[in-house]
Each structure stands twice: as structure tokens, then as C-alpha cells.
PDB file of C-alpha atoms in Angstrom:
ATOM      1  CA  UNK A   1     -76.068 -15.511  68.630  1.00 50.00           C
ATOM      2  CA  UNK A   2     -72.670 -13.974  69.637  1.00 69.00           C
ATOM      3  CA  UNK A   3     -71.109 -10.736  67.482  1.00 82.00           C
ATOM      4  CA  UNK A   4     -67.613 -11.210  66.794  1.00 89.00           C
ATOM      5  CA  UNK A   5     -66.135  -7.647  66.088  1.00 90.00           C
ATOM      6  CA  UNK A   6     -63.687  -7.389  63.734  1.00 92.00           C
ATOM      7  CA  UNK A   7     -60.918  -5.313  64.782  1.00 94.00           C
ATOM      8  CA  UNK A   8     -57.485  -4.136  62.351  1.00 94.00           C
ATOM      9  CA  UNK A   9     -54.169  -5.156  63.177  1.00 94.00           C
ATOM     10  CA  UNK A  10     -53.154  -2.618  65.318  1.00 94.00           C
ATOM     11  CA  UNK A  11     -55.852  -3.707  67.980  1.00 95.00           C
ATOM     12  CA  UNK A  12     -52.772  -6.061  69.516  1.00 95.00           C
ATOM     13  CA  UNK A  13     -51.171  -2.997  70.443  1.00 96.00           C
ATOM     14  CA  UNK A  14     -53.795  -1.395  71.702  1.00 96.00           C
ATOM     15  CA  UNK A  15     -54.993  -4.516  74.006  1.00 97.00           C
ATOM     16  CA  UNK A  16     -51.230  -3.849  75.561  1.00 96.00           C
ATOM     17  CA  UNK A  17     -51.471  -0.748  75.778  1.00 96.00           C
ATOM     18  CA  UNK A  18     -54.852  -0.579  77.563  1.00 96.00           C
ATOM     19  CA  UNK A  19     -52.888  -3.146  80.076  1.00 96.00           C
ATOM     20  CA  UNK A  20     -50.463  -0.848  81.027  1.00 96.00           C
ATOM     21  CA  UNK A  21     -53.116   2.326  80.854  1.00 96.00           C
ATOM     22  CA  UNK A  22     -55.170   0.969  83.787  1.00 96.00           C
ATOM     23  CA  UNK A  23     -52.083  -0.499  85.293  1.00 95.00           C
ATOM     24  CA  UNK A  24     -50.883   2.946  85.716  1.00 95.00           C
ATOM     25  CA  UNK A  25     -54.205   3.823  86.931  1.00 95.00           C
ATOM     26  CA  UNK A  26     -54.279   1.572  89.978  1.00 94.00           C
ATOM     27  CA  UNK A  27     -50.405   0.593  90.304  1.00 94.00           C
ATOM     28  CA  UNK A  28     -50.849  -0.691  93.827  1.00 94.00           C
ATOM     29  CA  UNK A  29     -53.544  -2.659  94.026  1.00 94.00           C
ATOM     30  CA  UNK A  30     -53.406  -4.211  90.948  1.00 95.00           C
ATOM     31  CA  UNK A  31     -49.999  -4.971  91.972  1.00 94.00           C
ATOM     32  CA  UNK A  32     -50.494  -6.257  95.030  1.00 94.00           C
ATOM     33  CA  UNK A  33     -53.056  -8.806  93.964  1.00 94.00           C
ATOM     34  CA  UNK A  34     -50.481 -10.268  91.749  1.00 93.00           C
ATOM     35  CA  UNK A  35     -47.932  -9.979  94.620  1.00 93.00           C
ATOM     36  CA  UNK A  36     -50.666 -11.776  96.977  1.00 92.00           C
ATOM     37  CA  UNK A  37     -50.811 -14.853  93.967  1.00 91.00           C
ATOM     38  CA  UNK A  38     -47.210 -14.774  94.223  1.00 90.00           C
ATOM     39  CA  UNK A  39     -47.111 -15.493  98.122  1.00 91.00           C
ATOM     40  CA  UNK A  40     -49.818 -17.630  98.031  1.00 90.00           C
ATOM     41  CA  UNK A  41     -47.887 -19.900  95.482  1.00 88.00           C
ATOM     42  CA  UNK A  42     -44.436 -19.722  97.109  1.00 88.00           C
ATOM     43  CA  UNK A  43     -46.439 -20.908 100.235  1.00 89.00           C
ATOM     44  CA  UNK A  44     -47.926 -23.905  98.039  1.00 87.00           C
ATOM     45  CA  UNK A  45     -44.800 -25.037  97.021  1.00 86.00           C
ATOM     46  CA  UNK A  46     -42.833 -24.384 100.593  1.00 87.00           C
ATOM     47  CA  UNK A  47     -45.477 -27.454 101.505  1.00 87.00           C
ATOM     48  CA  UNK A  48     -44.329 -29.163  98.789  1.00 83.00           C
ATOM     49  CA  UNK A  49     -40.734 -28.783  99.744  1.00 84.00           C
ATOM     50  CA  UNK A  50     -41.306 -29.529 103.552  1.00 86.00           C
ATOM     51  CA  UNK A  51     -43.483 -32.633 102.575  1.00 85.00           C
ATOM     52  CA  UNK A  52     -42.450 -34.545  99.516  1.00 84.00           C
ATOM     53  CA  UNK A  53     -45.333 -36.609  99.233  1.00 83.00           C
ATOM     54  CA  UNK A  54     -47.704 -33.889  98.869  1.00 84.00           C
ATOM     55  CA  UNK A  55     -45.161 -32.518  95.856  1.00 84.00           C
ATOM     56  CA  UNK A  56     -47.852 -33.805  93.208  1.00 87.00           C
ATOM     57  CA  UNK A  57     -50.835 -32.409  94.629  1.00 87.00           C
ATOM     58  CA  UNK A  58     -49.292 -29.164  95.470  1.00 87.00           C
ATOM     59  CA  UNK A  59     -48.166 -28.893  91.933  1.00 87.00           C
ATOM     60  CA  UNK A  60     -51.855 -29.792  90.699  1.00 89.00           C
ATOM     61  CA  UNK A  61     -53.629 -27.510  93.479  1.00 89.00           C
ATOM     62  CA  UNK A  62     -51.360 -24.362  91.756  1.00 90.00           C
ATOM     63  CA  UNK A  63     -52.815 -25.573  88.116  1.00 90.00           C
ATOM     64  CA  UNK A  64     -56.279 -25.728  89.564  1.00 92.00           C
ATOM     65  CA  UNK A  65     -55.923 -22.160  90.944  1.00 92.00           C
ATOM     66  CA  UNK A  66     -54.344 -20.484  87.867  1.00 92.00           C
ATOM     67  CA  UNK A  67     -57.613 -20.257  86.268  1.00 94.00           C
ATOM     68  CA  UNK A  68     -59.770 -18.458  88.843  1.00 94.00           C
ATOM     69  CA  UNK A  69     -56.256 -16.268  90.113  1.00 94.00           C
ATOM     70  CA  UNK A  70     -56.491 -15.090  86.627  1.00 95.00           C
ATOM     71  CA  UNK A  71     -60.389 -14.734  86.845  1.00 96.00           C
ATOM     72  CA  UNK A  72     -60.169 -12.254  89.802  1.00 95.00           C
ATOM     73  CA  UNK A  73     -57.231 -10.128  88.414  1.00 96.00           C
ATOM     74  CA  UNK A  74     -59.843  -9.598  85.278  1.00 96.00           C
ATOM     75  CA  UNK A  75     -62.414  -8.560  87.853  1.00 96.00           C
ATOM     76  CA  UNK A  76     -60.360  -6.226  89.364  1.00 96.00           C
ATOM     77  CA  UNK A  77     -58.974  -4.652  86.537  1.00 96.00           C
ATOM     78  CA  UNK A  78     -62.800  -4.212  85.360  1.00 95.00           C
ATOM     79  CA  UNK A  79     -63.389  -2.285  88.911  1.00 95.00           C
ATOM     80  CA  UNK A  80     -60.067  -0.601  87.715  1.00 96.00           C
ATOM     81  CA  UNK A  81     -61.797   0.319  84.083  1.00 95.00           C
ATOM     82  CA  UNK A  82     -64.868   1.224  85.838  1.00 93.00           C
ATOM     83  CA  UNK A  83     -63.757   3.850  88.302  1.00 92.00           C
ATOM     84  CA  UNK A  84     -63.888   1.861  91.363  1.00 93.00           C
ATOM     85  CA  UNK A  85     -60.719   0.566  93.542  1.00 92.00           C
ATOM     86  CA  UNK A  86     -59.564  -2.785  93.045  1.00 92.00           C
ATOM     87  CA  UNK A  87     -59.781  -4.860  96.044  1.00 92.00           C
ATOM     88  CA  UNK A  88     -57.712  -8.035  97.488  1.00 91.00           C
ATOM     89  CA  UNK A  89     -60.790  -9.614  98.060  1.00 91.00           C
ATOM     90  CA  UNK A  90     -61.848  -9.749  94.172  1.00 93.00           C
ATOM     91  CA  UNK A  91     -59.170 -12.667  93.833  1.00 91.00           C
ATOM     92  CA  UNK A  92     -62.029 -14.792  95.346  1.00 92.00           C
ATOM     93  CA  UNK A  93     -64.785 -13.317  93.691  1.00 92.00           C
ATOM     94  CA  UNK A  94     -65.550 -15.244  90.652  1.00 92.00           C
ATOM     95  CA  UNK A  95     -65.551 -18.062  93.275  1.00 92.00           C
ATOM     96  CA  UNK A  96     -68.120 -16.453  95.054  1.00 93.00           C
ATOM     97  CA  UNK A  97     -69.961 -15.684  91.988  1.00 92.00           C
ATOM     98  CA  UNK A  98     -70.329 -19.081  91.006  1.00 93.00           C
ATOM     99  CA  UNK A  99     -67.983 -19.188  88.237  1.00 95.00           C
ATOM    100  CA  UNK A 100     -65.284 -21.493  89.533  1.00 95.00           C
ATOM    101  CA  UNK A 101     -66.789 -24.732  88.291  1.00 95.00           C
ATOM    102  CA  UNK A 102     -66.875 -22.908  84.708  1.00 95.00           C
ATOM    103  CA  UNK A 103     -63.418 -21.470  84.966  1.00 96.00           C
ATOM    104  CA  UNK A 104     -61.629 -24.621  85.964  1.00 96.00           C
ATOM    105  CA  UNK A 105     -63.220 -26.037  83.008  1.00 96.00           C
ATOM    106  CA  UNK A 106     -61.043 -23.972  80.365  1.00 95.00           C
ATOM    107  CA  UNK A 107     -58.342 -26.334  81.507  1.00 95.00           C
ATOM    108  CA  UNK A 108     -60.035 -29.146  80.020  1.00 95.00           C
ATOM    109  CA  UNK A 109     -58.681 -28.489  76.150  1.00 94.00           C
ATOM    110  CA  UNK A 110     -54.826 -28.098  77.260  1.00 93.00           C
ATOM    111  CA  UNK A 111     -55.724 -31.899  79.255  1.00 94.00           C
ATOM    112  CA  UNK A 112     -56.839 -32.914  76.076  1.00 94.00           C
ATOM    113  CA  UNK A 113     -54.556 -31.815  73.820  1.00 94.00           C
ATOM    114  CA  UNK A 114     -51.444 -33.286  75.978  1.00 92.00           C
ATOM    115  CA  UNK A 115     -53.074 -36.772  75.862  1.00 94.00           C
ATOM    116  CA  UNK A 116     -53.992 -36.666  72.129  1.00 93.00           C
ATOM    117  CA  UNK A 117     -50.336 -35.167  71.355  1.00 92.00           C
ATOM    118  CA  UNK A 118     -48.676 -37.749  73.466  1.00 90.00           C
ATOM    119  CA  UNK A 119     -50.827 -40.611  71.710  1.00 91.00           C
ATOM    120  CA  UNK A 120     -49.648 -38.886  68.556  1.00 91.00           C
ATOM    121  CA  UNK A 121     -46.449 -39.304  69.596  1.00 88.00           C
ATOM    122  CA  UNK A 122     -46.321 -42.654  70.408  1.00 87.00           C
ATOM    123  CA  UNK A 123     -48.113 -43.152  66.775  1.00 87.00           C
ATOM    124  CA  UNK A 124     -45.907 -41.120  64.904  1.00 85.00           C
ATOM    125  CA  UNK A 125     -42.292 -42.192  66.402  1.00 82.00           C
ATOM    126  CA  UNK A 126     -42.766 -45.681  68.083  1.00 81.00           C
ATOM    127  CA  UNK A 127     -41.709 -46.663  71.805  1.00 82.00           C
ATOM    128  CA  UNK A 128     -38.666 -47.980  70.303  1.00 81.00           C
ATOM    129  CA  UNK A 129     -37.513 -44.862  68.891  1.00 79.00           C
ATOM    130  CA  UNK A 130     -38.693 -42.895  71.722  1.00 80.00           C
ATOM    131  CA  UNK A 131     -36.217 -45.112  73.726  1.00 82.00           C
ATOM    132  CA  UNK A 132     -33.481 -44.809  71.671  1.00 76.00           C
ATOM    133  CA  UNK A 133     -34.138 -41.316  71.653  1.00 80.00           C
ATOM    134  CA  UNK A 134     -33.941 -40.644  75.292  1.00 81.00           C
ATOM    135  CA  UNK A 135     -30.498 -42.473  75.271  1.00 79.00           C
ATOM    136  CA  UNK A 136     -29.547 -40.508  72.785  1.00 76.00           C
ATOM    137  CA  UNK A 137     -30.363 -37.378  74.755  1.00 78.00           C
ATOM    138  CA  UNK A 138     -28.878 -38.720  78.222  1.00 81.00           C
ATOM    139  CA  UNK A 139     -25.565 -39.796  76.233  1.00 77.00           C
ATOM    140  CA  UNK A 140     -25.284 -36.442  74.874  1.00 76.00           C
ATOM    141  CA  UNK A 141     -25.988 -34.550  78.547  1.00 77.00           C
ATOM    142  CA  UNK A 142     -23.305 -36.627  79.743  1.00 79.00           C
ATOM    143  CA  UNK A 143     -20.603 -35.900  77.208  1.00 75.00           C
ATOM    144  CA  UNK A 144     -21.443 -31.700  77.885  1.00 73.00           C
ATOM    145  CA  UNK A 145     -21.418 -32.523  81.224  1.00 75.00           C
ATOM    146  CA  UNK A 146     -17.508 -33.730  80.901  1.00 73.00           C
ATOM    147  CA  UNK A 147     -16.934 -30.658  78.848  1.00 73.00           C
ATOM    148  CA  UNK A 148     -17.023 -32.672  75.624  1.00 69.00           C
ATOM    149  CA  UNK A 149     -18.591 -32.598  71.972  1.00 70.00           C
ATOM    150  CA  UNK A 150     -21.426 -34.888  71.550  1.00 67.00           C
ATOM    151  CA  UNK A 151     -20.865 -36.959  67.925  1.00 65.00           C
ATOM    152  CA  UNK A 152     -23.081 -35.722  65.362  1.00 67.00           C
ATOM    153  CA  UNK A 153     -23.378 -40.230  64.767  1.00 67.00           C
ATOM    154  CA  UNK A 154     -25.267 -39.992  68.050  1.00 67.00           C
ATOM    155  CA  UNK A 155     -28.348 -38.890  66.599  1.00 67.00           C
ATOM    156  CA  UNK A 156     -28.089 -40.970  63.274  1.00 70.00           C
ATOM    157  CA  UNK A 157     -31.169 -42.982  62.785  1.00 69.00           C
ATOM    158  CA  UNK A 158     -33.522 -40.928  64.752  1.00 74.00           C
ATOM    159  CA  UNK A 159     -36.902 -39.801  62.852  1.00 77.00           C
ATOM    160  CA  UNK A 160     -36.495 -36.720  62.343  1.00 77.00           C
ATOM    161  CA  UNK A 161     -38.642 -35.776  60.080  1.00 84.00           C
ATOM    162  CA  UNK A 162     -41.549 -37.054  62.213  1.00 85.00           C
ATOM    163  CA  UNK A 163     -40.339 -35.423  65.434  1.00 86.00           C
ATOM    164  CA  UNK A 164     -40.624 -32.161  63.202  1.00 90.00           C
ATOM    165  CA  UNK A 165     -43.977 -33.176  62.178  1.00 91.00           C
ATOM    166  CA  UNK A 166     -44.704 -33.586  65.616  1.00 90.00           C
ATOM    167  CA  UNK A 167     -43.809 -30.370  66.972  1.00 92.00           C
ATOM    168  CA  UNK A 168     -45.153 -28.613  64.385  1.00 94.00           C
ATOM    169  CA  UNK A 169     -48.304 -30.508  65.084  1.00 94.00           C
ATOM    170  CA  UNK A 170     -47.799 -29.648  68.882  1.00 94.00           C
ATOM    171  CA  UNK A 171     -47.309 -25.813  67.854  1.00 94.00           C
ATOM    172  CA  UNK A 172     -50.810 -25.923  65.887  1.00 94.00           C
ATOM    173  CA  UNK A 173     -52.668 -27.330  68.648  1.00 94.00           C
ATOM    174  CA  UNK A 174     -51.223 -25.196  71.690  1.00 94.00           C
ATOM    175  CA  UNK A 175     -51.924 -21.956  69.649  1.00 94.00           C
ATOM    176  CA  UNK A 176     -55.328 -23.717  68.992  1.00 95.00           C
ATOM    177  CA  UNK A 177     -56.156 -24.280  73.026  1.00 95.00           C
ATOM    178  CA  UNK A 178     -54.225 -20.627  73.439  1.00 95.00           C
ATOM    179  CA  UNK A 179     -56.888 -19.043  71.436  1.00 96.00           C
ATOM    180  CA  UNK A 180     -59.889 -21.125  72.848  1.00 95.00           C
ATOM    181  CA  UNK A 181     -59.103 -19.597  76.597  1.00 94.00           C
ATOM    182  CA  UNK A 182     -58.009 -16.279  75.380  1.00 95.00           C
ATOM    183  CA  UNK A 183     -60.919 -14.386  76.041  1.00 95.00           C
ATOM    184  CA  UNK A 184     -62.982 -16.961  77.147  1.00 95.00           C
ATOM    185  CA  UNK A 185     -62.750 -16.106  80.893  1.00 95.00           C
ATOM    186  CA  UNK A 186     -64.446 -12.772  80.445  1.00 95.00           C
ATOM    187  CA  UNK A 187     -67.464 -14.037  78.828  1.00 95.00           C
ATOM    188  CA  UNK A 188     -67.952 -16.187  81.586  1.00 95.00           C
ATOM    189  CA  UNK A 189     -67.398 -13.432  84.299  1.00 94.00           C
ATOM    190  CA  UNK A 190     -68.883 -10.737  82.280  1.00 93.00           C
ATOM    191  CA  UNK A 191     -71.445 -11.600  79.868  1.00 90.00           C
ATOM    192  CA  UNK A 192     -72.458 -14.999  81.882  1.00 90.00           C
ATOM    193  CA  UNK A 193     -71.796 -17.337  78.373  1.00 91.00           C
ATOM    194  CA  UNK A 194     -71.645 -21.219  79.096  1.00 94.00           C
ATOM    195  CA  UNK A 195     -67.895 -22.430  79.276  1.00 94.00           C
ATOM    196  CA  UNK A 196     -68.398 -24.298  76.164  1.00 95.00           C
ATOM    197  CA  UNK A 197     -69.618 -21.204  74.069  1.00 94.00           C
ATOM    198  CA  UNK A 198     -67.144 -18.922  75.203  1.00 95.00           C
ATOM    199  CA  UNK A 199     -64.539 -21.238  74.249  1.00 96.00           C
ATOM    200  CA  UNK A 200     -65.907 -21.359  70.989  1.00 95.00           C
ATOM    201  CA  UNK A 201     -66.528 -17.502  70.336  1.00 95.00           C
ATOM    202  CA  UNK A 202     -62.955 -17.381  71.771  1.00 96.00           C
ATOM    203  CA  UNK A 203     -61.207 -19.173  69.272  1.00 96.00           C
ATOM    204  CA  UNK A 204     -63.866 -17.966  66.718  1.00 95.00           C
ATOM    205  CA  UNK A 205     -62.891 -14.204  67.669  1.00 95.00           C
ATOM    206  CA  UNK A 206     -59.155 -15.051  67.177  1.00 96.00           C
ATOM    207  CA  UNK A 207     -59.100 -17.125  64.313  1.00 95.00           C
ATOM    208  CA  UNK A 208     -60.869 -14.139  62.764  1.00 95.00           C
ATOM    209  CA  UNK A 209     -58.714 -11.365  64.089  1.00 96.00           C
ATOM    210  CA  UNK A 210     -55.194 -13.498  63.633  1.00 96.00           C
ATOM    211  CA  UNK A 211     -52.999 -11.038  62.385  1.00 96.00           C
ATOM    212  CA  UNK A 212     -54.434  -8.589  66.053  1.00 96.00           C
ATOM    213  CA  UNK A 213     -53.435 -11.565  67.567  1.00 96.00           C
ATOM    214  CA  UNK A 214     -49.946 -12.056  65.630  1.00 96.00           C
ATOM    215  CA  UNK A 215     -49.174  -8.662  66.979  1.00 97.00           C
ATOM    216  CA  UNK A 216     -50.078  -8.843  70.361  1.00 97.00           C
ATOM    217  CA  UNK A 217     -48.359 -11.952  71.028  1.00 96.00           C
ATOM    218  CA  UNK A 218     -45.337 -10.110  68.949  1.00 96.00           C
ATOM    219  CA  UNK A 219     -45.321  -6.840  71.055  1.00 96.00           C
ATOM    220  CA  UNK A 220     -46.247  -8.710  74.412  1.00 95.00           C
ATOM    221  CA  UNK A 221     -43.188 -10.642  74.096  1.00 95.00           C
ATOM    222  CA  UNK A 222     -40.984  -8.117  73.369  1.00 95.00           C
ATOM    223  CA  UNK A 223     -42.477  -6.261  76.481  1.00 94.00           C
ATOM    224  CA  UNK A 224     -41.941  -8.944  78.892  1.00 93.00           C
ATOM    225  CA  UNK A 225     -38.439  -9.642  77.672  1.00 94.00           C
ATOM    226  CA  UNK A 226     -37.317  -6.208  78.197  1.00 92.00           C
ATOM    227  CA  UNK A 227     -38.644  -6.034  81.202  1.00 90.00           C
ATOM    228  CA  UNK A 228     -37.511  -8.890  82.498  1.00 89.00           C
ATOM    229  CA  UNK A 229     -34.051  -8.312  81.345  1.00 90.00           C
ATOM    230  CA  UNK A 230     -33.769  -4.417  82.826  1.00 88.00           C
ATOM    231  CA  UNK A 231     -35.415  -5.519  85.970  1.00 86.00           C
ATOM    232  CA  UNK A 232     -32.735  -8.741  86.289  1.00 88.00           C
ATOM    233  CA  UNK A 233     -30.065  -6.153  85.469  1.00 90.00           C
ATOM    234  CA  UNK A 234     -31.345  -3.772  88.375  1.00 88.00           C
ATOM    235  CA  UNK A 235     -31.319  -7.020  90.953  1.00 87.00           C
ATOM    236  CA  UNK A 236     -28.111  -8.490  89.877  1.00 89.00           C
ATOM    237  CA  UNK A 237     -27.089  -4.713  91.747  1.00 89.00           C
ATOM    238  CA  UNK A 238     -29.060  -4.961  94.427  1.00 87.00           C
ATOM    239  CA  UNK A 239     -27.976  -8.684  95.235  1.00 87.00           C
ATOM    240  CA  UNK A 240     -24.490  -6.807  96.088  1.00 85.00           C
ATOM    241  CA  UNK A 241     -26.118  -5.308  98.568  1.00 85.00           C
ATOM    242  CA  UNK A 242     -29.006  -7.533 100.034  1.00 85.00           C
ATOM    243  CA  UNK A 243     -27.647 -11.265  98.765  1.00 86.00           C
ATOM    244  CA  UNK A 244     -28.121 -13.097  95.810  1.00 84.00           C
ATOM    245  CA  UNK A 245     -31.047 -15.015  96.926  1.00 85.00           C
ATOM    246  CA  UNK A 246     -33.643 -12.182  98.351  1.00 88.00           C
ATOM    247  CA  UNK A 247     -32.820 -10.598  95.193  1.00 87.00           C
ATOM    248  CA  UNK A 248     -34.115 -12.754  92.760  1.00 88.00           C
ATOM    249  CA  UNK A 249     -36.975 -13.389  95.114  1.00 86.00           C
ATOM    250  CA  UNK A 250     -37.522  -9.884  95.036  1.00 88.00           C
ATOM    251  CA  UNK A 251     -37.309  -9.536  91.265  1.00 89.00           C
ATOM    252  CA  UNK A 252     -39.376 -12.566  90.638  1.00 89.00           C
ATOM    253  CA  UNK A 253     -42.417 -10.835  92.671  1.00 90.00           C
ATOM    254  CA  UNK A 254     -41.735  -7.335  91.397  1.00 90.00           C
ATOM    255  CA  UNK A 255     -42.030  -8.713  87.463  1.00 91.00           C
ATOM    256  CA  UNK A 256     -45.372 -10.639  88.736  1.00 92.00           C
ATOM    257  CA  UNK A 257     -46.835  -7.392  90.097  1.00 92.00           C
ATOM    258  CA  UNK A 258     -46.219  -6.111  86.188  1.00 93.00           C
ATOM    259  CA  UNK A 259     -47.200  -8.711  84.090  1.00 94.00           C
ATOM    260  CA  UNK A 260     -50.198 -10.290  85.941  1.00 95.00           C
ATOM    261  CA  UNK A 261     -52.055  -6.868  86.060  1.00 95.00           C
ATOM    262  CA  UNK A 262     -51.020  -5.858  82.173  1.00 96.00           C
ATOM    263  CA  UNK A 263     -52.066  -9.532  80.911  1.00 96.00           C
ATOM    264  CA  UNK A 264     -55.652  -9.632  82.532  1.00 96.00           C
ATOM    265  CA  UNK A 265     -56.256  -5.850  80.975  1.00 96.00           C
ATOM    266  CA  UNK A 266     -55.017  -6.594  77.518  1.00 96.00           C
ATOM    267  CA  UNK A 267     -57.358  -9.644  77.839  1.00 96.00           C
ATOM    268  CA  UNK A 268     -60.055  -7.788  79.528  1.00 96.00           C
ATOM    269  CA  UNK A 269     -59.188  -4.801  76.563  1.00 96.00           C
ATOM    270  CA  UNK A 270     -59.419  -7.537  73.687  1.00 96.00           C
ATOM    271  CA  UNK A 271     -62.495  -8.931  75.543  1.00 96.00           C
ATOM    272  CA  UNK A 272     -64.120  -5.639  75.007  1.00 94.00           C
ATOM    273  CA  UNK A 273     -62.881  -5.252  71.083  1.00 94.00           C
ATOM    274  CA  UNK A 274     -63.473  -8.517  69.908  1.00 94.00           C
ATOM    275  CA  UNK A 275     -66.724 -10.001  71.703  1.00 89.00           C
ATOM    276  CA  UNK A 276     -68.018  -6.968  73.584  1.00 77.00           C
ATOM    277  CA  UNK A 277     -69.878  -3.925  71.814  1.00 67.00           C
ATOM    278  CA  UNK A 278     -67.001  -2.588  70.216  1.00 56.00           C
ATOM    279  CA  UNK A 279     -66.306  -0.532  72.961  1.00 58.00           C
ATOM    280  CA  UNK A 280     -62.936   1.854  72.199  1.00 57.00           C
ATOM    281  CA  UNK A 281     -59.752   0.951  74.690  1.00 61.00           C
ATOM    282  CA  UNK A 282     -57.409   3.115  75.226  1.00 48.00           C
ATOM    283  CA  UNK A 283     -55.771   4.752  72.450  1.00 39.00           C
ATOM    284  CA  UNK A 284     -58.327   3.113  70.239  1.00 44.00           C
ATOM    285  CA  UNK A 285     -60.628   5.639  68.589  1.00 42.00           C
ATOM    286  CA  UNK A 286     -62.134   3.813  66.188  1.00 44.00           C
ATOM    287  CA  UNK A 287     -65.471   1.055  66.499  1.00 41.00           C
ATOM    288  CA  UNK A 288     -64.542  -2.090  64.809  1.00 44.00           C
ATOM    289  CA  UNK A 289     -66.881  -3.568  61.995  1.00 44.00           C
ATOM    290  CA  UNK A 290     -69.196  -6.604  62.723  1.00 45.00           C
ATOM    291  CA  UNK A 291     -69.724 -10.098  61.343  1.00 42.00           C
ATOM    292  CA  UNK A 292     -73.133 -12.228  63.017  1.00 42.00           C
ATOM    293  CA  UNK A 293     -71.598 -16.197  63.916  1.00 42.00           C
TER     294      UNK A 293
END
């Protein structure tokens, strides 16, 4: 039986916060892990690029990977928590662990929900109005593209009411799958929980500590849009000097080596809070209460 700890509000922050604490503690290696991911992608789709038939696979290899990339960044930032150095070689150690074939199966809800949502779709709106609705939508990128005002009669007759429903629908169901992966990888790593249970003590732990959630999400957005704005500010200056194009590259790879490491400790922090033994994070002096599921 799994103990979901119920945490206040202000957890969110401190789940962010803890991601920056042991950021700070092990800036380098934690950032060079994330800077390693980085390469290793760029050199996934450079294949791509050179050889357009393998664009598909390429694209799925990189959505097989994300999983246990994100696995070994939680590892490390564990060392990290734990007094010990973080290591490029703990990218491939949930592999080695035996955890792969459990990882790559918290992908499975986001398949599901994009076939059930684009069934809905279908169901809700009709191929004929999805056709008429991508001519609509083509129509109207060709008038901007001329520099002209598409005519409000252009989208006339479209259901709007059930592409609304729709979205809305699709909103529901991708915080849903969110919340199911959240902390799901760290119960597999960690605690050694079947992929199925820790999806469901994932979304258990979040559906009961929403508004935590509601702020994290809140604050981590905020975070990475000011960070991604004042570090695109600082390379639009150095593309003066260096060129517009090793900038951005540069920037790119220098706001992965920020967010990566953060992300995996908030989860890793949250992991801790939520479905650990209410162990304090960082600037969190208080034990949560408990409710038995």
C-alpha cells in the first residue's frame, strides 16, 4: 500500500526551489549532462537532415530516449542530494539498472491519449468539417501571407463550439497523462514500484496535492520564461560579435544546461514530498500529513 503525503500549497515552490538548490550545488556536472543530451540530439537530427529517409525514425529514436535522458538526470541529481558527484555516465544508468523497459513505458498514456483524442475528433467534428476546416486555415495563411485581412465569413459555419469542447477535452486529458508521469519515474528508479503503480500513485499524489501542483506549474513557467527571455537578450549581443547562428546554438544549450537539471530536482524534490517519507527539501521545514491509498 503506497502513502501519499499531503503537502500545502507552497510545496510547488519549494520543489523549484530545491531544483535550483542542488543545481547550485553541482552547476557543472549537472549541466553538462544536460549539455551532453543536447549534443547527442543535435547529432540525431544532423542524421536526419543528411538522410531524409531516416527523418521519421530519428524523430521517434529522440521520443524513445526522452524518457530514460530524463531518468538519468534524476539519478544524478539524487548522487547530487546525496553528497556524491554526479557523473556523465549516470545518463545510462537506469538502462543499466534494468529500468528502461519500465521507463519507456510512461510513454504509453500520451500514445493513448493522442489516438483516443484524435478519434474524438473525428466523432465530435466530422471529416467533412475537418476538411473544410483546413481550407479554411490554408485560405487564411495565404491572405497574411499577401499582407492581407482574412474575412471574418471565412470561418462562418465551422463548429465551434465543438472544437472548444474538444480542446478543452484535450486540455483535461494532457494534464491527466502530465500528472500520471510526474513523479512516476522516481518510483521506478528509487523505490522499484511497477510502471503501472507508479503511474497510478502519480496521478493519485497530484490529484490530491492540485493546488502544489497549480503552483509549481505557475512559478516554473514564470522561471523558464524569464530565463529564457534574459538569456535570448544576452545572445542577441553576443550574435554581434560571434554570428547570429552560433549564438542561438549557444543559447539553446546554455538554457538546456538550466532547465534539464532544475526540472529532474523539483521532480526528484516532489518525489520525496509527495510519495517518499515526507522527507523536508530545501527550504521546507515542515513534514507533510499522511493519507493510506
Amino acid at each position: 500500500m503506497s502513502t501519499i503525503n499531503k503537502v500545502p500549497a507552497s510545496a510547488g515552490a519549494e520543489w523549484l526551489l530545491a531544483g535550483f538548490a542542488l543545481l547550485k550545488r553541482a552547476p557543472v556536472p549537472l549541466a553538462t549532462l544536460a549539455v551532453l543530451w543536447g549534443l547527442l540530439s543535435m547529432v540525431v537530427m544532423l542524421v536526419a537532415v543528411t538522410l531524409p529517409a531516416m527523418t521519421l525514425a530519428m524523430q521517434f529514436l529522440l521520443v524513445l530516449a526522452g524518457p530514460l535522458f530524463f531518468a538519468g538526470m534524476l539519478w544524478a541529481v539524487r548522487e547530487v542530494d546525496q553528497g556524491r558527484a554526479a557523473q556523465p555516465s549516470h545518463l545510462l544508468q537506469p538502462v543499466r539498472d534494468g529500468h528502461a523497459p519500465a521507463l519507456l513505458a510512461t510513454l504509453l498514456p500520451q500514445l493513448l491519449a493522442a489516438l483516443v483524442m484524435g478519434a474524438l475528433l473525428f466523432v465530435l467534428v466530422g471529416t467533412e468539417q475537418l476538411q473544410h476546416l483546413a481550407e479554411v486555415y490554408q485560405q487564411m495563411q495565404t491572405i497574411a501571407a499577401a499582407g492581407g485581412q482574412p474575412d471574418p465569413s471565412l470561418v462562418e459555419g465551422l463548429p465551434a463550439g465543438r472544437l472548444l469542447l474538444w480542446l478543452l477535452l484535450v486540455a483535461i486529458v494532457f494534464v491527466a497523462v502530465k500528472w500520471m508521469t510526474f513523479v512516476a519515474s522516481p518510483q521506478i528508479l528509487f523505490s522499484g514500484a511497477h510502471v503501472m503503480d507508479a503511474m497510478r500513485n502519480s496521478l493519485r499524489a497530484c490529484l490530491h496535492n492540485w493546488t502544489a501542483m497549480l503552483v509549481f506549474y505557475l512559478l516554473a513557467g514564470i522561471a523558464i520564461f524569464a530565463v529564457g527571455m534574459g538569456s535570448l537578450l544576452v545572445a542577441s549581443i553576443l550574435a554581434l560579435a560571434v554570428g547570429a547562428t552560433i549564438a542561438m546554438g549557444l543559447w539553446q544549450f546554455a538554457l538546456l544546461a538550466l532547465v534539464m537539471p532544475v526540472l529532474a530536482g523539483a521532480a526528484y524534490a516532489a518525489w520525496r514530498q509527495m510519495l517518499g517519507k515526507g522527507d523536508a527539501v530545501p527550504g521546507a521545514p515542515t513534514a507533510p500529513a499522511r493519507i493510506e491509498v
